Short mmCIF file of C-alpha atoms in Angstrom, two decimals:
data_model
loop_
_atom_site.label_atom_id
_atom_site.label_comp_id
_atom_site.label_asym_id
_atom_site.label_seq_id
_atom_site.Cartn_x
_atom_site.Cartn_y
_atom_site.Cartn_z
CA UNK A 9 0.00 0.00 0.00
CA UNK A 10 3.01 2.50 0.29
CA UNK A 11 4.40 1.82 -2.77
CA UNK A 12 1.19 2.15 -4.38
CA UNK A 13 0.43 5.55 -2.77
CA UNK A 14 3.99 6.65 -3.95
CA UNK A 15 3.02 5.30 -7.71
CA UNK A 16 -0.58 6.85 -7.57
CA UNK A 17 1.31 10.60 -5.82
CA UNK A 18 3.47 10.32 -9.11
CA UNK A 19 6.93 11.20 -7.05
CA UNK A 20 10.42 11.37 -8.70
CA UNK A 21 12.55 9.29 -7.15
CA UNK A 22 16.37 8.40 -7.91
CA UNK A 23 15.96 4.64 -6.88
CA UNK A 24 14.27 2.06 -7.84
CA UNK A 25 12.27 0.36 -4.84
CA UNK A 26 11.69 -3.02 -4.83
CA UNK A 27 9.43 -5.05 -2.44
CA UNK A 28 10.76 -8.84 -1.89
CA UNK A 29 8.77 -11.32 -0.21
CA UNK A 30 10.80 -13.87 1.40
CA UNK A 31 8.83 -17.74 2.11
CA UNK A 32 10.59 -18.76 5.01
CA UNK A 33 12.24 -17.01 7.74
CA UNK A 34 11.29 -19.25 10.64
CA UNK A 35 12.94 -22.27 8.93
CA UNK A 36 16.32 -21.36 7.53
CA UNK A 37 16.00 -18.25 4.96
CA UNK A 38 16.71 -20.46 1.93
CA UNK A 39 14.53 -18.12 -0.12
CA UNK A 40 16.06 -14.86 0.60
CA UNK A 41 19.58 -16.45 0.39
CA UNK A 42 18.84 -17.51 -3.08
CA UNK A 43 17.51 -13.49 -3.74
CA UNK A 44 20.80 -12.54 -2.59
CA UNK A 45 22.94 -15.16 -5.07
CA UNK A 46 20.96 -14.03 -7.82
CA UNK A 47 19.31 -10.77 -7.81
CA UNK A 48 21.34 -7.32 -7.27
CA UNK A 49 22.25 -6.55 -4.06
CA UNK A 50 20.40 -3.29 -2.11
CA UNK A 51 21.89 -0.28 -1.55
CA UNK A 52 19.53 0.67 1.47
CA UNK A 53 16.90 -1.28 2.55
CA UNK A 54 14.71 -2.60 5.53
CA UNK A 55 12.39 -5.71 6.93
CA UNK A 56 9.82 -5.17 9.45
CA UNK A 57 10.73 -7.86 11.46
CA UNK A 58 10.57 -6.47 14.83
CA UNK A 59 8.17 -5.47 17.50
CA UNK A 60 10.19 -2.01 18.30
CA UNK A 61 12.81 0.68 17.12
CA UNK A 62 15.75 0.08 14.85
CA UNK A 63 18.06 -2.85 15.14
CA UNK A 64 21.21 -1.81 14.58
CA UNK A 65 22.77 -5.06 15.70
CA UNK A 66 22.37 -8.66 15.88
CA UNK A 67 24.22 -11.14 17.52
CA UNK A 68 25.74 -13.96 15.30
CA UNK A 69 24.78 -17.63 15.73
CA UNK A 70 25.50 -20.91 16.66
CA UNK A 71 24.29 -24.35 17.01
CA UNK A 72 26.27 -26.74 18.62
CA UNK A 73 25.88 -30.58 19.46
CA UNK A 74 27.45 -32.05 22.23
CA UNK A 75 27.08 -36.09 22.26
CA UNK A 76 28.41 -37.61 25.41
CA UNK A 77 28.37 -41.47 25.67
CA UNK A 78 25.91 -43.00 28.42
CA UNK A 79 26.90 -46.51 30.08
CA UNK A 80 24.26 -49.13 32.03
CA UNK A 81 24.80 -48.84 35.34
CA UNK A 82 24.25 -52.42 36.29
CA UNK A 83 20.45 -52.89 36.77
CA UNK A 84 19.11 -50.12 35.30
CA UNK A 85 19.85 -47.97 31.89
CA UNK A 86 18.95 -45.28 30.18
CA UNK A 87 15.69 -46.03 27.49
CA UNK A 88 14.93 -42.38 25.88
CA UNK A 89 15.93 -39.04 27.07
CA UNK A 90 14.42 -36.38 24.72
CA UNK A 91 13.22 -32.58 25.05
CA UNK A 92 12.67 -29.96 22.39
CA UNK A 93 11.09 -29.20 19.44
CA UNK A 94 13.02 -26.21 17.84
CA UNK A 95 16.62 -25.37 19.15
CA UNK A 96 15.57 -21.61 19.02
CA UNK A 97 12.87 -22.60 21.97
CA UNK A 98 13.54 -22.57 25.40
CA UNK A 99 12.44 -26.33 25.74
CA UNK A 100 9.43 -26.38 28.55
CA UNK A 101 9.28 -30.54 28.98
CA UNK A 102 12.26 -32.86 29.37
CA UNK A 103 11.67 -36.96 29.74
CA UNK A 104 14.28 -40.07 30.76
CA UNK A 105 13.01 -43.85 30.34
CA UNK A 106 14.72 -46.03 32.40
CA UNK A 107 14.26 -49.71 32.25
CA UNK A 108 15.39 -52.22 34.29
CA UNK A 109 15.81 -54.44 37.73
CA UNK A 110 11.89 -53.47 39.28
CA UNK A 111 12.96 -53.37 42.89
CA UNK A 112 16.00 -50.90 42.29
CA UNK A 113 13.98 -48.49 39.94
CA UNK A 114 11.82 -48.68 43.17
CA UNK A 115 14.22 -47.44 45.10
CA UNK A 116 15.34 -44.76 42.77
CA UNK A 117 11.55 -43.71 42.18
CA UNK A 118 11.14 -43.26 45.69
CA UNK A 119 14.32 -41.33 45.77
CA UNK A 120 13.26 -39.58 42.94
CA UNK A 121 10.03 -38.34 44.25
CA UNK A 122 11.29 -36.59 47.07
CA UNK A 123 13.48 -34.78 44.99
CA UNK A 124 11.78 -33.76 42.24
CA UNK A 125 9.97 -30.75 44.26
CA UNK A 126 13.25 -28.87 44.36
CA UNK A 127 12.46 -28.06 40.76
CA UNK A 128 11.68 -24.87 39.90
CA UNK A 129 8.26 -25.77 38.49
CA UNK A 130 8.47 -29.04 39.37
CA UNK A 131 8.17 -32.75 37.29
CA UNK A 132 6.86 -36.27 37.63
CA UNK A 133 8.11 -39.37 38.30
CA UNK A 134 6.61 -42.70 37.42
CA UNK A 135 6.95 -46.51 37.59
CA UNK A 136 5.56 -49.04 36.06
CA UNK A 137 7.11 -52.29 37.14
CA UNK A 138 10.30 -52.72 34.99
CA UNK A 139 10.01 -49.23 33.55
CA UNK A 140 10.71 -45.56 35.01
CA UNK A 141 9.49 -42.38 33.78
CA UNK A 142 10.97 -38.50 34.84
CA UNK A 143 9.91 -35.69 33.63
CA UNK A 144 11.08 -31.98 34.20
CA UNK A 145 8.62 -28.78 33.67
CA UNK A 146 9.89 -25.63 32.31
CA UNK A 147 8.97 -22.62 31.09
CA UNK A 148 9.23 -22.10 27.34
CA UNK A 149 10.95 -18.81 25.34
CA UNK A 150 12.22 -17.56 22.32
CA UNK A 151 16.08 -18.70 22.62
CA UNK A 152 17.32 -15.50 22.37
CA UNK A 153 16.18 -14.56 25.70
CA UNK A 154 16.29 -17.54 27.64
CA UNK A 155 16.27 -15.63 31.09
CA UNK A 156 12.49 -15.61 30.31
CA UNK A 157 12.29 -19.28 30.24
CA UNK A 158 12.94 -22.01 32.88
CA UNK A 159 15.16 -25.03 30.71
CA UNK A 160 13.41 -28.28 30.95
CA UNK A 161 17.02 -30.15 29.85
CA UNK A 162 19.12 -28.25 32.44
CA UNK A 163 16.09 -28.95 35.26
CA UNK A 164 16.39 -32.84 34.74
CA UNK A 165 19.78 -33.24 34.19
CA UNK A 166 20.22 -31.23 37.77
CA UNK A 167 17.58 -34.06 39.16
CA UNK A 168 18.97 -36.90 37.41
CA UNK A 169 22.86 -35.55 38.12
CA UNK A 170 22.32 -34.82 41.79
CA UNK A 171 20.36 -38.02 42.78
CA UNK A 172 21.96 -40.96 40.89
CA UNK A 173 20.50 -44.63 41.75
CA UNK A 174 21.92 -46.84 44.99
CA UNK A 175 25.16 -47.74 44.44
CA UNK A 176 25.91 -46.32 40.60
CA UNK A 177 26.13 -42.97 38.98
CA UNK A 178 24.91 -41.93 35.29
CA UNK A 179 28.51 -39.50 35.00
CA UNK A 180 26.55 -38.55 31.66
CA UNK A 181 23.70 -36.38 33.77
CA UNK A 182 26.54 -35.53 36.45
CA UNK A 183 28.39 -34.06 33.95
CA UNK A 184 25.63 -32.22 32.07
CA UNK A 185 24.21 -30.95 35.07
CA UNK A 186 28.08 -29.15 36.16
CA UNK A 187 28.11 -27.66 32.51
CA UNK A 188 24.31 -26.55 32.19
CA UNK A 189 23.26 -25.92 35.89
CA UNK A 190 22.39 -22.53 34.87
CA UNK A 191 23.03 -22.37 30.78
CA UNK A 192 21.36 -19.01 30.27
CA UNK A 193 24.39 -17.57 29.66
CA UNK A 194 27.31 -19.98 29.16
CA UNK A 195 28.99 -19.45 32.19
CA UNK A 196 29.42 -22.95 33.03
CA UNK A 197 30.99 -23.55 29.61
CA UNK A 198 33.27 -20.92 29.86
CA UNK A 199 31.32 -18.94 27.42
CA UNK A 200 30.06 -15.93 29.15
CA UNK A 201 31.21 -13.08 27.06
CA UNK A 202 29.76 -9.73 27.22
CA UNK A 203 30.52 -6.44 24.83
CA UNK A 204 28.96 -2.92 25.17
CA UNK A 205 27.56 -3.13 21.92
CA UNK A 206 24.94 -6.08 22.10
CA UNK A 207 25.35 -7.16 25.76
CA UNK A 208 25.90 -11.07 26.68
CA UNK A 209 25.93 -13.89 24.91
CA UNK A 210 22.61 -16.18 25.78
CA UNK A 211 22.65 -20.11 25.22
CA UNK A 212 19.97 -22.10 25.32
CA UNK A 213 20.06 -26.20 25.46
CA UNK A 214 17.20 -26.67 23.03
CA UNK A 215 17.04 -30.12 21.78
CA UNK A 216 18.11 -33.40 23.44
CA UNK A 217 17.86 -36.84 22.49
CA UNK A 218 19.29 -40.19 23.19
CA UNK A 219 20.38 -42.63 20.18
CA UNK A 220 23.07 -45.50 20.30
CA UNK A 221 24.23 -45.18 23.99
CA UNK A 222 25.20 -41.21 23.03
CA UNK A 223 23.13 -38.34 24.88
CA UNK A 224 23.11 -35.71 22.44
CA UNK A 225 22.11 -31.70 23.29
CA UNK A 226 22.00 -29.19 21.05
CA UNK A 227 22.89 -25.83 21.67
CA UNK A 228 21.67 -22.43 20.48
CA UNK A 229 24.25 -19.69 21.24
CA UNK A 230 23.86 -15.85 20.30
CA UNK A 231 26.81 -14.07 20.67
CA UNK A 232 28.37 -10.13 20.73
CA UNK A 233 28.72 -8.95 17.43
CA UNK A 234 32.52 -8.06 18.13
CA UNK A 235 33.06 -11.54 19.63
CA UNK A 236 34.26 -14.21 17.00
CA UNK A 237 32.21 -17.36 17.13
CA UNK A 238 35.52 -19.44 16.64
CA UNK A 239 36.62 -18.05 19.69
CA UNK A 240 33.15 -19.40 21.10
CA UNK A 241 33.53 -22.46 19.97
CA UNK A 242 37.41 -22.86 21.13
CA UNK A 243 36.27 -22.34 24.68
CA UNK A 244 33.52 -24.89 24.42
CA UNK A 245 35.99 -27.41 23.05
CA UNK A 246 38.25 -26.81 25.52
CA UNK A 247 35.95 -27.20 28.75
CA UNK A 248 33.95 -30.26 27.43
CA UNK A 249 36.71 -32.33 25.04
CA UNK A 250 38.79 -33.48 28.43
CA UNK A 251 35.42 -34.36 29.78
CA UNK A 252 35.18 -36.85 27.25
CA UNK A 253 31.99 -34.83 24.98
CA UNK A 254 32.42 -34.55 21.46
CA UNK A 255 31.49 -30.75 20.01
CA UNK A 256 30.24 -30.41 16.63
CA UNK A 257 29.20 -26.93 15.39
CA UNK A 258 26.28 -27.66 13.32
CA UNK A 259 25.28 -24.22 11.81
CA UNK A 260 26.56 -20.41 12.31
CA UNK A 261 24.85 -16.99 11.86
CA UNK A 262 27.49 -13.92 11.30
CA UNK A 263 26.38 -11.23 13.14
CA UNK A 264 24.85 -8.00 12.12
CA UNK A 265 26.05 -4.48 13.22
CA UNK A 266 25.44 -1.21 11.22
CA UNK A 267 26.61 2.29 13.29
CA UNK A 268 24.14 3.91 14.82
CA UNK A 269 25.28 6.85 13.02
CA UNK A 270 25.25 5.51 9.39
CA UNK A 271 23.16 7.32 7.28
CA UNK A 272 20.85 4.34 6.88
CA UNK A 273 19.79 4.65 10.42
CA UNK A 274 19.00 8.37 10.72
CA UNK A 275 17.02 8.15 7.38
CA UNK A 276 14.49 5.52 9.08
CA UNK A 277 14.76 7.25 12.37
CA UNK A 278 13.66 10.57 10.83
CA UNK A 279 10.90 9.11 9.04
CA UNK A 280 9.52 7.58 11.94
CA UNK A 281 9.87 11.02 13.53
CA UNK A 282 8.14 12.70 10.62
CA UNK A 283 5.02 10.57 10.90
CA UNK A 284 4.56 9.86 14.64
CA UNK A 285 6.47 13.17 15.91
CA UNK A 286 8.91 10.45 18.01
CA UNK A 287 12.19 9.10 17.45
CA UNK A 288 12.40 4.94 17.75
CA UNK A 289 14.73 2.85 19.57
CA UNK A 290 17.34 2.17 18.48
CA UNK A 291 18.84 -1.28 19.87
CA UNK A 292 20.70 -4.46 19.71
CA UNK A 293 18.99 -8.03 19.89
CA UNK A 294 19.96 -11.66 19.78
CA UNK A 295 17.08 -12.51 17.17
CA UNK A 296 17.96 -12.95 13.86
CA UNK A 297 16.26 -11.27 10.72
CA UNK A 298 16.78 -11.11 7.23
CA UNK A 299 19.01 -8.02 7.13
CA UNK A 300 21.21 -11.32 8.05
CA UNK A 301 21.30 -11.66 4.48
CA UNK A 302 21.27 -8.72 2.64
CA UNK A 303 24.00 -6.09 2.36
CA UNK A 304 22.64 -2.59 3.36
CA UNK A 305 19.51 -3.78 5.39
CA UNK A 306 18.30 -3.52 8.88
CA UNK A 307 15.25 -4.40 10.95
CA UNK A 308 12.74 -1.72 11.09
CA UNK A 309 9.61 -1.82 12.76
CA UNK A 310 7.34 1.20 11.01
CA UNK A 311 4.45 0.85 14.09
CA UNK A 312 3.93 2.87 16.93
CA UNK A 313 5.56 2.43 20.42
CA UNK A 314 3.58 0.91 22.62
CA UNK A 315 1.90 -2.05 21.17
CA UNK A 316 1.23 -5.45 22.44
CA UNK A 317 3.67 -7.94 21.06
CA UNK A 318 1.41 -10.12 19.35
CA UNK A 319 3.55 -12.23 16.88
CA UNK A 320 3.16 -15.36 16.80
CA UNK A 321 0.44 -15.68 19.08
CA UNK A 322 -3.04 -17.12 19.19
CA UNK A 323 -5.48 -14.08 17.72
CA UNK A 324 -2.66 -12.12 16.37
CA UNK A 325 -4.38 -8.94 15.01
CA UNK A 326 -4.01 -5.40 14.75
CA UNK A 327 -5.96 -2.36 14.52
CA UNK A 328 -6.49 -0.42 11.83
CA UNK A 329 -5.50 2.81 12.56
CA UNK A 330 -2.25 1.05 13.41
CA UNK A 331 -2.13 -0.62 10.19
CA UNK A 332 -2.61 3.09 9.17
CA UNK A 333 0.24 4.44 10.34
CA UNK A 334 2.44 2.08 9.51
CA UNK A 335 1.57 2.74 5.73
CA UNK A 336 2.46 6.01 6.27
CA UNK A 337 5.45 5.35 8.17
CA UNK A 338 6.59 2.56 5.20
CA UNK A 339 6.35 5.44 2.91
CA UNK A 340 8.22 8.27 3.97
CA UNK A 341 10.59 5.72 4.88
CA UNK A 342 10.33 4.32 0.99
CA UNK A 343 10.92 8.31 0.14
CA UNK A 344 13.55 8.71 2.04
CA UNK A 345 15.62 5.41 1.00
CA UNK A 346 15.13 6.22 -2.73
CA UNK A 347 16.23 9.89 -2.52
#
């Protein structure tokens, strides 16, 4: 709608302004990174993927698997262990199967049960004769700030690592639970870096799984844009390689940072200003967008401050005279980009 009002208005611009629709951002920008092998690159651009403000940052990315092997301790062993559904989520259930000897799981249940109300928000434990089931409740959130969440994974491998069976020890949850007691931000695995433009770096255990006597958890790690993720990765190497885990980096983000002074920025900011008689935000996050992967592009969000946060969220709407505005906001931003 604001390119057709800038069409209809007849304006004389110097740039052409193109409108590209990318098909999926949730589930790993293979559309938009095919626009940028093929098409011309932008010379200024935006997406409107954000809630608030400029982005003039964004952390860069990491996923990162750590397997660990898992022995039978005698009478009982390890069955399943899984949690997660996307590593970007802040997993909010965590189960272990163990199988096994009846009267020892007994014991263990029992042990188990008494424990389990130290969790934050708690868990369940079941038996049901040669099998035993534990669960861990947490609190889901978007990876990128896991301090909103509670970590299912971290809460049951703090149950399962503190209160081993009679007589044996899983090392595998003892272990774990030393290097992702508290995983929010990687202090455990010698990870927590900081820098004054984007803040900390934030890790979130988001998928686990057990396959072929490994215990595998995947991580999903946002850090500073000025920190290098091989130094990232060194550190993790070096704390859980003598502990006998194998790291694998499975995927990597670069990070994102434009000056807030770049003329790219203050041509957004003053069109916000221009149409809402405010100047935006203008901030670092840990998400990631597709300015990713364009040159010359940053998230924008052309709505009004103050607005729910609907995204993604049963009955995501919004009202028209919001809609409104960000029309008009779009196109003095469009205006301003093209001159």
């Amino acid at each position: 709608w604001a390119l057709k009002i800038l069409a209809d208005e007849d304006h004389r611009l110097s740039r052409r302004i193109r409108i590209i629709f990318g098909t999926n951002e949730e589930s790993g920008f293979r559309g938009i990174r095919w626009y940028a092998a093929n098409e011309e690159a932008p010379i200024a651009g935006f997406t409107p993927d954000i809630h608030e403000g400029i982005v003039h940052a964004e952390k860069g990315g990491l996923h990162v698997k750590l397997d660990i092997p898992v022995e039978d301790q005698g009478k009982i062993f390890l069955d399943s262990f899984k949690a997660g559904e996307a590593v970007n989520i802040v997993p909010d259930m965590c189960e272990a199967v163990f199988r096994g000897d009846g009267p020892e799981l007994q014991k263990w249940a029992d042990s188990l049960g008494k424990a389990v109300g130290s969790l934050p928000l708690g868990g369940e434990v079941s038996l049901d004769g040669t099998s035993l089931v534990v669960n861990a409740i947490g609190r889901a959130a978007h990876a990128s700030l896991p301090e909103k969440g509670e970590n299912a994974i971290a809460c049951l491998c703090r149950l399962l690592g503190d209160n081993p069976p009679s007589g044996s020890s899983f090392n595998a949850f003892r272990i774990l639970s030393e290097l992702l007691g508290d995983p929010r931000f990687g202090r455990d695995l010698g990870i927590n870096m900081s820098d004054e433009v984007s803040g900390a770096l934030t890790c979130n255990p988001g998928l686990a799984s057990f396959e072929k006597g490994l215990l595998s958890v995947t991580l999903d790690i946002r850090h500073p844009v000025t920190i290098p993720g091989d130094l990232v990765i060194t550190r993790i190497r070096e704390r859980v390689e003598p502990l006998g885990i194998e790291c694998t980096e499975t995927s990597r983000a670069k990070p994102l940072h434009v000056p807030k002074d770049s003329p790219l920025i203050k041509d957004l900011s003053e069109a916000f200003h221009e149409v809402t008689g405010k100047y935006p935000e203008i901030k670092a996050i840990g998400g990631g967008t597709y300015a990713k992967a364009l040159p010359n592009v940053v998230a924008f969000a052309p709505f009004p401050a103050g607005l729910p946060d609907l995204a993604h969220q049963a009955d995501e709407y919004i009202d028209i005279e919001e809609l409104i505005s960000s029309v008009l906001i779009i196109k003095a931003a469009m205006i301003r980009l093209a001159r």
